[in-house]
mmCIF file of C-alpha atoms and ligand atoms in Angstrom:
data_model
loop_
_atom_site.group_PDB
_atom_site.id
_atom_site.type_symbol
_atom_site.label_atom_id
_atom_site.label_comp_id
_atom_site.label_asym_id
_atom_site.label_seq_id
_atom_site.Cartn_x
_atom_site.Cartn_y
_atom_site.Cartn_z
ATOM 1 C CA MET A 1 175.406 138.023 156.252
ATOM 2 C CA GLU A 2 178.538 139.888 155.138
ATOM 3 C CA SER A 3 181.127 137.242 154.401
ATOM 4 C CA HIS A 4 184.173 139.380 153.655
ATOM 5 C CA SER A 5 185.691 139.872 157.084
ATOM 6 C CA PHE A 6 186.960 136.311 157.305
ATOM 7 C CA SER A 7 188.100 133.469 155.138
ATOM 8 C CA VAL A 8 187.793 129.776 155.895
ATOM 9 C CA ARG A 9 189.893 126.975 154.473
ATOM 10 C CA HIS A 10 188.198 124.191 156.478
ATOM 11 C CA ARG A 11 185.137 124.302 158.696
ATOM 12 C CA ILE A 12 185.948 123.319 162.280
ATOM 13 C CA ASP A 13 184.364 120.063 163.463
ATOM 14 C CA VAL A 14 182.273 120.613 166.596
ATOM 15 C CA GLY A 15 180.195 118.419 168.864
ATOM 16 C CA VAL A 16 176.990 119.110 170.793
ATOM 17 C CA LEU A 17 176.250 117.632 174.235
ATOM 18 C CA GLY A 18 172.527 117.579 175.003
ATOM 19 C CA ALA A 19 171.811 117.897 171.275
ATOM 20 C CA THR A 20 168.278 116.532 171.641
ATOM 21 C CA GLY A 21 166.890 119.165 174.078
ATOM 22 C CA MET A 22 165.365 122.612 173.457
ATOM 23 C CA VAL A 23 168.702 124.403 173.377
ATOM 24 C CA GLY A 24 170.405 121.474 171.653
ATOM 25 C CA GLN A 25 167.937 121.792 168.782
ATOM 26 C CA GLN A 26 168.800 125.468 168.404
ATOM 27 C CA PHE A 27 172.479 124.493 168.284
ATOM 28 C CA VAL A 28 171.792 121.980 165.540
ATOM 29 C CA SER A 29 169.773 124.534 163.609
ATOM 30 C CA LEU A 30 172.383 127.320 163.968
ATOM 31 C CA LEU A 31 175.373 125.076 163.241
ATOM 32 C CA ALA A 32 174.002 123.125 160.283
ATOM 33 C CA ASN A 33 174.986 125.808 157.775
ATOM 34 C CA HIS A 34 177.472 127.769 159.862
ATOM 35 C CA PRO A 35 180.377 129.099 157.777
ATOM 36 C CA TRP A 36 183.042 128.181 160.369
ATOM 37 C CA PHE A 37 181.650 125.161 162.248
ATOM 38 C CA ARG A 38 180.494 121.707 161.146
ATOM 39 C CA PRO A 39 178.328 119.725 163.599
ATOM 40 C CA ALA A 40 180.163 116.417 163.349
ATOM 41 C CA TRP A 41 179.149 114.723 166.613
ATOM 42 C CA LEU A 42 175.900 114.766 168.608
ATOM 43 C CA ALA A 43 175.495 113.348 172.102
ATOM 44 C CA ALA A 44 172.793 113.087 174.753
ATOM 45 C CA SER A 45 171.601 110.733 177.485
ATOM 46 C CA GLU A 46 171.285 106.941 177.461
ATOM 47 C CA ARG A 47 167.657 107.468 176.385
ATOM 48 C CA SER A 48 168.898 108.836 173.031
ATOM 49 C CA GLU A 49 172.153 106.912 172.570
ATOM 50 C CA GLY A 50 172.271 104.874 169.353
ATOM 51 C CA ARG A 51 169.120 106.440 167.871
ATOM 52 C CA ALA A 52 168.916 108.558 164.734
ATOM 53 C CA TYR A 53 168.810 112.251 165.681
ATOM 54 C CA ARG A 54 165.397 112.710 164.041
ATOM 55 C CA ASP A 55 163.945 109.987 166.297
ATOM 56 C CA ALA A 56 165.739 110.925 169.515
ATOM 57 C CA ALA A 57 164.972 114.661 169.518
ATOM 58 C CA SER A 58 161.418 115.840 170.284
ATOM 59 C CA TRP A 59 161.896 118.450 167.551
ATOM 60 C CA ARG A 60 160.090 121.659 168.471
ATOM 61 C CA LEU A 61 161.462 124.285 166.039
ATOM 62 C CA ALA A 62 159.315 125.565 163.174
ATOM 63 C CA GLU A 63 161.580 124.232 160.420
ATOM 64 C CA ASP A 64 162.346 120.525 160.074
ATOM 65 C CA PRO A 65 165.671 119.203 161.435
ATOM 66 C CA PRO A 66 168.451 119.902 158.892
ATOM 67 C CA ALA A 67 168.543 117.008 156.411
ATOM 68 C CA GLN A 68 172.303 116.446 156.768
ATOM 69 C CA ILE A 69 171.911 116.002 160.539
ATOM 70 C CA ALA A 70 168.560 114.225 160.884
ATOM 71 C CA GLY A 71 170.085 110.822 160.140
ATOM 72 C CA GLN A 72 173.186 111.170 162.362
ATOM 73 C CA THR A 73 173.369 108.669 165.207
ATOM 74 C CA VAL A 74 173.305 110.178 168.704
ATOM 75 C CA ASP A 75 176.236 109.095 170.854
ATOM 76 C CA ALA A 76 176.672 108.930 174.628
ATOM 77 C CA CYS A 77 178.459 111.852 176.340
ATOM 78 C CA VAL A 78 181.822 110.103 176.506
ATOM 79 C CA PRO A 79 184.936 112.323 176.573
ATOM 80 C CA GLY A 80 187.405 111.726 173.769
ATOM 81 C CA ARG A 81 184.854 110.536 171.214
ATOM 82 C CA GLY A 82 183.906 113.943 169.812
ATOM 83 C CA PRO A 83 185.937 116.823 168.335
ATOM 84 C CA ARG A 84 188.029 119.209 170.424
ATOM 85 C CA LEU A 85 185.417 121.998 170.349
ATOM 86 C CA ILE A 86 182.197 121.032 172.113
ATOM 87 C CA PHE A 87 178.985 122.982 172.690
ATOM 88 C CA SER A 88 176.952 121.916 175.694
ATOM 89 C CA ALA A 89 173.196 122.150 176.163
ATOM 90 C CA LEU A 90 173.195 119.641 179.001
ATOM 91 C CA ASP A 91 170.831 119.706 181.856
ATOM 92 C CA ALA A 92 172.754 121.330 184.771
ATOM 93 C CA THR A 93 172.864 118.199 186.923
ATOM 94 C CA ALA A 94 174.425 116.222 184.096
ATOM 95 C CA ALA A 95 176.757 119.118 183.188
ATOM 96 C CA GLN A 96 178.209 119.182 186.701
ATOM 97 C CA GLU A 97 180.054 115.923 186.098
ATOM 98 C CA ILE A 98 180.226 115.608 182.334
ATOM 99 C CA GLU A 99 181.678 119.018 181.408
ATOM 100 C CA PRO A 100 184.806 118.810 183.651
ATOM 101 C CA ALA A 101 185.391 115.275 182.337
ATOM 102 C CA PHE A 102 185.436 116.687 178.802
ATOM 103 C CA ALA A 103 187.760 119.568 179.780
ATOM 104 C CA ARG A 104 190.052 117.068 181.506
ATOM 105 C CA ALA A 105 190.165 115.041 178.289
ATOM 106 C CA GLY A 106 191.250 118.113 176.302
ATOM 107 C CA HIS A 107 187.937 119.410 174.942
ATOM 108 C CA ILE A 108 187.022 123.087 174.967
ATOM 109 C CA VAL A 109 183.450 123.097 176.295
ATOM 110 C CA ILE A 110 181.286 126.120 175.565
ATOM 111 C CA THR A 111 178.244 125.672 177.742
ATOM 112 C CA ASN A 112 174.790 127.007 178.573
ATOM 113 C CA ALA A 113 174.501 125.155 181.845
ATOM 114 C CA ARG A 114 174.673 127.099 185.091
ATOM 115 C CA SER A 115 177.033 124.675 186.868
ATOM 116 C CA PHE A 116 180.318 126.585 186.436
ATOM 117 C CA ARG A 117 179.199 130.144 185.628
ATOM 118 C CA MET A 118 180.272 131.558 188.989
ATOM 119 C CA ASP A 119 183.538 129.616 189.242
ATOM 120 C CA PRO A 120 186.174 132.385 189.520
ATOM 121 C CA SER A 121 188.371 130.706 186.903
ATOM 122 C CA VAL A 122 185.581 130.293 184.328
ATOM 123 C CA PRO A 123 184.722 133.072 181.849
ATOM 124 C CA LEU A 124 181.035 134.087 181.915
ATOM 125 C CA LEU A 125 181.033 135.583 178.481
ATOM 126 C CA ILE A 126 178.992 138.046 176.440
ATOM 127 C CA PRO A 127 181.337 138.861 173.545
ATOM 128 C CA GLU A 128 180.124 142.454 173.188
ATOM 129 C CA ILE A 129 180.891 143.114 176.871
ATOM 130 C CA ASN A 130 183.727 141.103 178.334
ATOM 131 C CA GLY A 131 185.778 139.248 175.721
ATOM 132 C CA ASP A 132 188.852 140.050 177.833
ATOM 133 C CA HIS A 133 187.531 137.646 180.515
ATOM 134 C CA LEU A 134 188.616 134.781 178.239
ATOM 135 C CA ALA A 135 192.044 135.274 179.778
ATOM 136 C CA LEU A 136 190.646 133.419 182.824
ATOM 137 C CA MET A 137 191.071 130.234 180.783
ATOM 138 C CA SER A 138 194.788 130.276 181.521
ATOM 139 C CA ASN A 139 194.128 130.317 185.314
ATOM 140 C CA GLN A 140 191.553 127.591 184.871
ATOM 141 C CA ARG A 141 193.970 125.322 183.070
ATOM 142 C CA LYS A 142 196.620 125.895 185.748
ATOM 143 C CA ALA A 143 194.165 125.440 188.634
ATOM 144 C CA HIS A 144 192.627 122.211 187.331
ATOM 145 C CA GLY A 145 195.445 120.853 185.192
ATOM 146 C CA TRP A 146 193.049 120.589 182.256
ATOM 147 C CA PRO A 147 194.352 120.631 178.673
ATOM 148 C CA GLY A 148 190.834 121.695 177.710
ATOM 149 C CA ALA A 149 188.609 124.360 179.277
ATOM 150 C CA ILE A 150 185.065 125.394 180.172
ATOM 151 C CA VAL A 151 183.597 128.700 178.969
ATOM 152 C CA THR A 152 180.035 129.605 179.958
ATOM 153 C CA ASN A 153 177.297 131.884 178.729
ATOM 154 C CA PRO A 154 174.944 133.545 181.197
ATOM 155 C CA ASN A 155 171.392 132.713 182.166
ATOM 156 C CA CYS A 156 168.891 133.660 179.443
ATOM 157 C CA SER A 157 167.307 136.615 181.298
ATOM 158 C CA THR A 158 170.673 137.804 182.579
ATOM 159 C CA ILE A 159 172.030 138.098 179.040
ATOM 160 C CA ALA A 160 169.268 140.517 178.051
ATOM 161 C CA LEU A 161 169.671 142.538 181.252
ATOM 162 C CA ALA A 162 173.464 142.741 181.044
ATOM 163 C CA MET A 163 173.313 143.842 177.397
ATOM 164 C CA VAL A 164 171.008 146.719 178.335
ATOM 165 C CA LEU A 165 173.098 147.725 181.348
ATOM 166 C CA ALA A 166 176.544 147.534 179.697
ATOM 167 C CA PRO A 167 176.091 150.668 177.547
ATOM 168 C CA LEU A 168 174.623 152.532 180.539
ATOM 169 C CA ARG A 169 177.723 152.041 182.734
ATOM 170 C CA ARG A 170 179.072 155.330 181.446
ATOM 171 C CA PHE A 171 176.279 157.100 183.371
ATOM 172 C CA GLY A 172 177.254 155.493 186.680
ATOM 173 C CA LEU A 173 175.195 152.341 187.089
ATOM 174 C CA ARG A 174 173.904 151.979 190.682
ATOM 175 C CA ALA A 175 170.769 149.879 191.074
ATOM 176 C CA VAL A 176 168.169 147.973 189.076
ATOM 177 C CA ASN A 177 164.722 146.679 189.931
ATOM 178 C CA VAL A 178 163.681 144.211 187.227
ATOM 179 C CA THR A 179 160.653 141.982 186.655
ATOM 180 C CA THR A 180 160.877 139.261 184.013
ATOM 181 C CA LEU A 181 158.090 137.640 181.986
ATOM 182 C CA GLN A 182 159.762 134.441 180.809
ATOM 183 C CA ALA A 183 158.714 132.088 178.014
ATOM 184 C CA VAL A 184 157.942 128.405 178.589
ATOM 185 C CA SER A 185 160.742 127.257 176.244
ATOM 186 C CA GLY A 186 163.119 128.542 178.934
ATOM 187 C CA ALA A 187 162.173 125.534 181.044
ATOM 188 C CA GLY A 188 163.252 122.991 178.395
ATOM 189 C CA TYR A 189 160.973 120.291 176.980
ATOM 190 C CA PRO A 190 158.361 119.275 178.092
ATOM 191 C CA GLY A 191 158.979 121.936 180.745
ATOM 192 C CA VAL A 192 156.084 123.566 182.588
ATOM 193 C CA PRO A 193 152.872 121.448 182.523
ATOM 194 C CA SER A 194 150.173 123.028 180.339
ATOM 195 C CA MET A 195 147.715 122.902 183.260
ATOM 196 C CA ASP A 196 150.057 125.185 185.207
ATOM 197 C CA ILE A 197 150.729 127.795 182.524
ATOM 198 C CA ILE A 198 147.763 128.186 180.144
ATOM 199 C CA GLY A 199 145.856 131.319 181.176
ATOM 200 C CA ASN A 200 148.199 131.760 184.116
ATOM 201 C CA VAL A 201 151.337 133.434 185.477
ATOM 202 C CA VAL A 202 153.720 131.609 187.806
ATOM 203 C CA PRO A 203 155.621 134.101 190.000
ATOM 204 C CA TYR A 204 158.552 131.822 190.768
ATOM 205 C CA ILE A 205 161.455 130.336 188.789
ATOM 206 C CA GLY A 206 163.836 128.534 191.109
ATOM 207 C CA GLY A 207 167.278 130.157 191.428
ATOM 208 C CA GLU A 208 166.644 132.663 188.639
ATOM 209 C CA GLU A 209 166.527 135.836 190.759
ATOM 210 C CA GLU A 210 169.834 135.082 192.459
ATOM 211 C CA LYS A 211 171.464 134.376 189.060
ATOM 212 C CA MET A 212 170.355 137.739 187.692
ATOM 213 C CA GLN A 213 172.148 139.507 190.557
ATOM 214 C CA SER A 214 175.374 137.515 190.753
ATOM 215 C CA GLU A 215 175.898 136.812 187.052
ATOM 216 C CA THR A 216 175.286 140.414 185.993
ATOM 217 C CA GLN A 217 177.862 141.665 188.496
ATOM 218 C CA LYS A 218 180.439 139.180 187.175
ATOM 219 C CA ILE A 219 179.753 139.946 183.505
ATOM 220 C CA LEU A 220 179.995 143.718 184.026
ATOM 221 C CA GLY A 221 182.995 143.296 186.335
ATOM 222 C CA SER A 222 186.553 144.162 185.441
ATOM 223 C CA LEU A 223 189.442 141.774 184.994
ATOM 224 C CA ASP A 224 192.307 142.820 187.290
ATOM 225 C CA GLY A 225 195.387 140.696 187.772
ATOM 226 C CA GLY A 226 193.761 137.496 186.581
ATOM 227 C CA THR A 227 190.539 137.763 188.600
ATOM 228 C CA VAL A 228 187.195 139.436 187.969
ATOM 229 C CA THR A 229 186.193 142.201 190.365
ATOM 230 C CA PRO A 230 182.373 142.209 190.252
ATOM 231 C CA HIS A 231 180.541 145.387 189.297
ATOM 232 C CA LEU A 232 178.866 146.949 192.342
ATOM 233 C CA VAL A 233 175.425 147.402 190.754
ATOM 234 C CA VAL A 234 172.634 146.199 193.067
ATOM 235 C CA ILE A 235 169.908 144.181 191.368
ATOM 236 C CA SER A 236 166.516 143.220 192.741
ATOM 237 C CA ALA A 237 164.787 140.738 190.412
ATOM 238 C CA HIS A 238 161.287 139.276 190.295
ATOM 239 C CA THR A 239 161.143 136.392 187.815
ATOM 240 C CA THR A 240 157.874 135.016 186.440
ATOM 241 C CA ARG A 241 156.875 132.354 183.905
ATOM 242 C CA VAL A 242 154.178 133.428 181.435
ATOM 243 C CA PRO A 243 152.289 131.635 178.626
ATOM 244 C CA VAL A 244 154.644 132.735 175.830
ATOM 245 C CA ILE A 245 156.522 130.215 173.659
ATOM 246 C CA ASP A 246 159.809 132.063 172.994
ATOM 247 C CA GLY A 247 161.205 135.399 174.206
ATOM 248 C CA HIS A 248 161.878 136.684 177.716
ATOM 249 C CA THR A 249 160.581 140.199 178.461
ATOM 250 C CA LEU A 250 162.157 142.356 181.187
ATOM 251 C CA MET A 251 160.606 145.453 182.780
ATOM 252 C CA ALA A 252 163.430 147.358 184.459
ATOM 253 C CA SER A 253 163.793 150.509 186.569
ATOM 254 C CA ILE A 254 167.368 151.743 186.685
ATOM 255 C CA LYS A 255 169.212 154.135 188.984
ATOM 256 C CA LEU A 256 172.153 155.995 187.413
ATOM 257 C CA ASP A 257 174.511 158.455 189.157
ATOM 258 C CA ASP A 258 174.141 160.947 186.323
ATOM 259 C CA ALA A 259 170.737 162.024 185.125
ATOM 260 C CA PRO A 260 171.070 161.504 181.362
ATOM 261 C CA SER A 261 168.274 162.709 179.104
ATOM 262 C CA LEU A 262 166.082 160.035 177.540
ATOM 263 C CA ASP A 263 167.694 160.868 174.187
ATOM 264 C CA ALA A 264 171.158 160.294 175.679
ATOM 265 C CA VAL A 265 170.028 156.904 177.016
ATOM 266 C CA ARG A 266 168.496 155.961 173.673
ATOM 267 C CA ASP A 267 171.665 157.016 171.879
ATOM 268 C CA ALA A 268 173.933 155.104 174.295
ATOM 269 C CA LEU A 269 171.905 151.935 173.757
ATOM 270 C CA SER A 270 171.458 152.109 170.002
ATOM 271 C CA SER A 271 174.999 153.235 169.148
ATOM 272 C CA TRP A 272 176.621 150.550 171.306
ATOM 273 C CA ARG A 273 178.847 148.088 169.425
ATOM 274 C CA GLY A 274 181.308 145.430 170.557
ATOM 275 C CA ARG A 275 184.071 143.225 169.162
ATOM 276 C CA PRO A 276 181.647 140.896 167.358
ATOM 277 C CA GLN A 277 180.436 143.858 165.298
ATOM 278 C CA GLU A 278 183.984 145.213 164.750
ATOM 279 C CA LEU A 279 185.163 141.821 163.560
ATOM 280 C CA GLY A 280 182.000 140.998 161.609
ATOM 281 C CA LEU A 281 181.633 137.635 163.352
ATOM 282 C CA PRO A 282 179.126 135.430 161.500
ATOM 283 C CA SER A 283 176.492 135.430 164.280
ATOM 284 C CA ALA A 284 176.938 139.074 165.316
ATOM 285 C CA PRO A 285 173.808 141.186 164.843
ATOM 286 C CA PRO A 286 174.473 144.573 163.231
ATOM 287 C CA ALA A 287 173.522 146.296 166.503
ATOM 288 C CA PRO A 288 173.379 144.321 169.762
ATOM 289 C CA VAL A 289 170.588 146.541 171.139
ATOM 290 C CA VAL A 290 167.817 148.112 169.055
ATOM 291 C CA CYS A 291 165.508 150.831 170.455
ATOM 292 C CA LEU A 292 161.914 150.713 169.250
ATOM 293 C CA GLU A 293 159.778 153.839 169.144
ATOM 294 C CA GLN A 294 156.301 152.266 169.141
ATOM 295 C CA PRO A 295 154.689 152.552 172.597
ATOM 296 C CA ASP A 296 153.513 148.922 172.616
ATOM 297 C CA ARG A 297 156.824 147.246 171.741
ATOM 298 C CA PRO A 298 158.861 145.105 172.215
ATOM 299 C CA GLN A 299 156.568 142.063 172.035
ATOM 300 C CA PRO A 300 157.793 138.438 172.033
ATOM 301 C CA ARG A 301 155.800 137.364 168.979
ATOM 302 C CA ARG A 302 156.926 140.321 166.884
ATOM 303 C CA ASP A 303 160.411 141.127 168.117
ATOM 304 C CA ALA A 304 162.083 138.030 169.584
ATOM 305 C CA LEU A 305 163.480 136.860 166.231
ATOM 306 C CA ARG A 306 164.964 140.231 165.216
ATOM 307 C CA ASP A 307 168.321 139.671 163.432
ATOM 308 C CA GLY A 308 168.029 135.912 163.793
ATOM 309 C CA GLY A 309 167.183 136.207 167.488
ATOM 310 C CA MET A 310 170.562 137.764 168.386
ATOM 311 C CA THR A 311 169.406 141.339 169.103
ATOM 312 C CA ILE A 312 167.957 142.699 172.339
ATOM 313 C CA SER A 313 164.930 144.897 171.591
ATOM 314 C CA VAL A 314 164.308 147.826 173.949
ATOM 315 C CA GLY A 315 161.283 150.096 174.179
ATOM 316 C CA ARG A 316 159.281 152.317 176.477
ATOM 317 C CA ILE A 317 162.324 154.315 177.606
ATOM 318 C CA ARG A 318 160.835 156.797 180.054
ATOM 319 C CA PRO A 319 161.354 158.486 183.416
ATOM 320 C CA CYS A 320 160.839 156.462 186.602
ATOM 321 C CA PRO A 321 159.637 158.509 189.609
ATOM 322 C CA ILE A 322 161.500 156.206 191.996
ATOM 323 C CA LEU A 323 164.791 155.181 190.332
ATOM 324 C CA GLY A 324 165.045 157.719 187.507
ATOM 325 C CA LEU A 325 164.794 155.611 184.346
ATOM 326 C CA LYS A 326 162.631 152.714 183.211
ATOM 327 C CA LEU A 327 162.335 150.601 180.075
ATOM 328 C CA ALA A 328 161.191 147.296 178.608
ATOM 329 C CA ALA A 329 163.620 144.825 176.995
ATOM 330 C CA LEU A 330 163.209 141.536 175.158
ATOM 331 C CA GLY A 331 165.603 138.777 174.129
ATOM 332 C CA HIS A 332 165.140 135.388 172.459
ATOM 333 C CA ASN A 333 165.853 132.968 175.295
ATOM 334 C CA THR A 334 167.049 129.926 173.336
ATOM 335 C CA ILE A 335 169.003 131.943 170.723
ATOM 336 C CA ARG A 336 170.664 135.069 172.246
ATOM 337 C CA GLY A 337 169.871 133.607 175.662
ATOM 338 C CA ALA A 338 171.453 130.207 174.969
ATOM 339 C CA ALA A 339 172.618 128.504 171.743
ATOM 340 C CA GLY A 340 173.233 131.669 169.697
ATOM 341 C CA ALA A 341 175.143 133.151 172.635
ATOM 342 C CA ALA A 342 177.385 130.092 172.821
ATOM 343 C CA VAL A 343 178.004 130.082 169.058
ATOM 344 C CA LEU A 344 178.983 133.775 169.210
ATOM 345 C CA ASN A 345 181.288 132.962 172.144
ATOM 346 C CA ALA A 346 182.944 130.280 170.022
ATOM 347 C CA GLU A 347 183.338 132.672 167.090
ATOM 348 C CA LEU A 348 185.120 135.210 169.303
ATOM 349 C CA MET A 349 187.324 132.455 170.725
ATOM 350 C CA VAL A 350 188.313 131.388 167.215
ATOM 351 C CA ALA A 351 188.962 135.000 166.165
ATOM 352 C CA ASP A 352 191.093 135.616 169.273
ATOM 353 C CA GLY A 353 193.097 132.416 168.838
ATOM 354 C CA TRP A 354 191.682 130.419 171.768
ATOM 355 C CA VAL A 355 190.715 127.633 169.340
ATOM 356 C CA GLU A 356 193.173 126.382 166.723
ATOM 357 C CA SER A 357 191.655 126.801 163.267
ATOM 358 C CA ASP A 358 192.074 127.699 159.623
ATOM 359 C CA VAL A 359 189.741 130.666 160.007
ATOM 360 C CA GLN A 360 191.383 133.990 159.184
ATOM 361 C CA VAL A 361 189.506 136.988 160.622
ATOM 362 C CA ILE A 362 189.996 140.533 159.329
ATOM 363 C CA ASP A 363 189.349 143.456 161.695
ATOM 364 C CA ARG A 364 186.844 145.704 159.935
ATOM 365 C CA ARG A 365 188.238 148.879 161.526
ATOM 366 C CA THR A 366 191.836 148.319 160.468
ATOM 367 C CA GLY A 367 191.400 146.017 157.480
ATOM 368 C CA GLU A 368 194.241 143.929 158.987
ATOM 369 C CA PRO A 369 194.131 140.248 159.994
ATOM 370 C CA VAL A 370 193.359 139.879 163.707
ATOM 371 C CA SER A 371 196.590 139.086 165.543
ATOM 372 C CA ARG A 372 196.398 136.116 167.907
HETATM 373 P P1 NAP B 401 166.190 120.111 177.899
HETATM 374 O O1 NAP B 401 165.255 120.419 176.788
HETATM 375 O O2 NAP B 401 165.650 119.442 179.119
HETATM 376 O O3 NAP B 401 167.426 119.247 177.304
HETATM 377 C C1 NAP B 401 168.392 118.636 178.157
HETATM 378 C C2 NAP B 401 169.425 117.862 177.325
HETATM 379 O O4 NAP B 401 170.349 117.249 178.249
HETATM 380 C C3 NAP B 401 168.824 116.733 176.487
HETATM 381 O O5 NAP B 401 169.545 116.604 175.299
HETATM 382 C C4 NAP B 401 169.058 115.494 177.357
HETATM 383 O O6 NAP B 401 169.190 114.295 176.580
HETATM 384 C C5 NAP B 401 170.411 115.833 177.963
HETATM 385 N N1 NAP B 401 170.632 115.111 179.223
HETATM 386 C C6 NAP B 401 169.873 115.143 180.343
HETATM 387 N N2 NAP B 401 170.412 114.354 181.293
HETATM 388 C C7 NAP B 401 171.528 113.791 180.748
HETATM 389 C C8 NAP B 401 172.513 112.889 181.222
HETATM 390 N N3 NAP B 401 172.471 112.378 182.459
HETATM 391 N N4 NAP B 401 173.532 112.541 180.399
HETATM 392 C C9 NAP B 401 173.610 113.038 179.156
HETATM 393 N N5 NAP B 401 172.694 113.913 178.641
HETATM 394 C C10 NAP B 401 171.667 114.285 179.438
HETATM 395 O O7 NAP B 401 166.884 121.451 178.452
HETATM 396 P P2 NAP B 401 167.171 122.840 177.659
HETATM 397 O O8 NAP B 401 166.087 123.820 177.897
HETATM 398 O O9 NAP B 401 167.599 122.523 176.286
HETATM 399 O O10 NAP B 401 168.398 123.405 178.502
HETATM 400 C C11 NAP B 401 169.726 122.872 178.347
HETATM 401 C C12 NAP B 401 170.670 123.642 179.247
HETATM 402 O O11 NAP B 401 170.708 125.012 178.828
HETATM 403 C C13 NAP B 401 170.246 123.643 180.719
HETATM 404 O O12 NAP B 401 171.391 123.588 181.522
HETATM 405 C C14 NAP B 401 169.515 124.962 180.863
HETATM 406 O O13 NAP B 401 169.520 125.449 182.176
HETATM 407 C C15 NAP B 401 170.330 125.857 179.923
HETATM 408 N N6 NAP B 401 169.626 127.003 179.347
HETATM 409 C C16 NAP B 401 168.400 126.857 178.793
HETATM 410 C C17 NAP B 401 167.778 127.989 178.234
HETATM 411 C C18 NAP B 401 166.427 127.924 177.597
HETATM 412 O O14 NAP B 401 165.879 128.999 177.252
HETATM 413 N N7 NAP B 401 165.811 126.750 177.426
HETATM 414 C C19 NAP B 401 168.429 129.216 178.224
HETATM 415 C C20 NAP B 401 169.698 129.317 178.783
HETATM 416 C C21 NAP B 401 170.290 128.208 179.333
HETATM 417 P P3 NAP B 401 167.928 113.312 176.275
HETATM 418 O O15 NAP B 401 167.052 113.990 175.273
HETATM 419 O O16 NAP B 401 168.607 112.103 175.746
HETATM 420 O O17 NAP B 401 167.248 113.090 177.600
#
């Protein structure tokens, strides 16, 4: 990690709601040694309340829980007890009530849950694509009277799709037919029963196909006069669960108004950069999308953890006889598709002055401090 585009006087205390679940564990892992954030408060359900984190979490990551966090006591999700900046990995049903209660109490909640993604006053953020949508927070505060706020990241498959489509907008993005092959960790823990998934494919994930259509249109949409006008791209999604641990694969056919050469498509994808790269945010991968040349890539086991799991790997860029262009894409569902996405959202919010802090960010292009 290049550490010269920012300086930090004090790490910002943060809390994690749903810290014991699959995504919560990724938060703990990513935040333990984060240069800007210090995980000071962990919360989950009554089942976990009062227990040491190491006992409450069914830890499923390869490395052990960070030593400085393993002994922390898990609290209940009570507004006002944790720091101002809160990450949420709550189950959606719980998030529906708990997250607004935290925003009402003055917390800034950066969440993975689906509950408020399509609320017109809530940013649905991918920092490389639509950092300007953070301006919706002002409407949200006025509409609800909250001193805090809710900022969401998209569904795990939608993030990978939107990051592939964003650089292709310049060619006139019209329609997409996409089939996903989604990992079991996307269903949380314990998730899909082993009897259902070993040696099998399940061609249904409730609500997922609708999310891929509506969320992508909002993310790629433009902010006009305080509201987001959705992008008009039409998306038909088939979502499937497959016996893979981590990493969602997408097979997409794409219709563009122009007929760019395959080289032009490859170049548009691999040269694409956003504000996280310009600012050198700590969790920003060097390139958000990487194009692989090998004909049998990307593969979850080999490519999901590229650049700490924050990069979308693309391969098999080729002509489609029906829609014009087709490709395969892969993203790590609990990192770029969840906890890593939320941490990057928080980094952009700090850099852009949406969170009070002692972090000073220098714009790499200008060499000047970022004005807030
Ligand atoms: P999970 O493993 O089932 O974890 C759920 C967490 O929510 C646990 O910490 C659980 O605490 C807590 N919780 C549940 N009910 C609660 C309640 N009533 N009050 C307080 N806490 C409660 O789920 P996950 O896979 O980590 O997913 C978390 C969220 O991220 C979900 O909204 C999911 O849709 C979203 N998401 C997941 C992925 C992914 O790839 N897994 C990707 C993108 C978004 P206990 O341990 O104490 O029960």
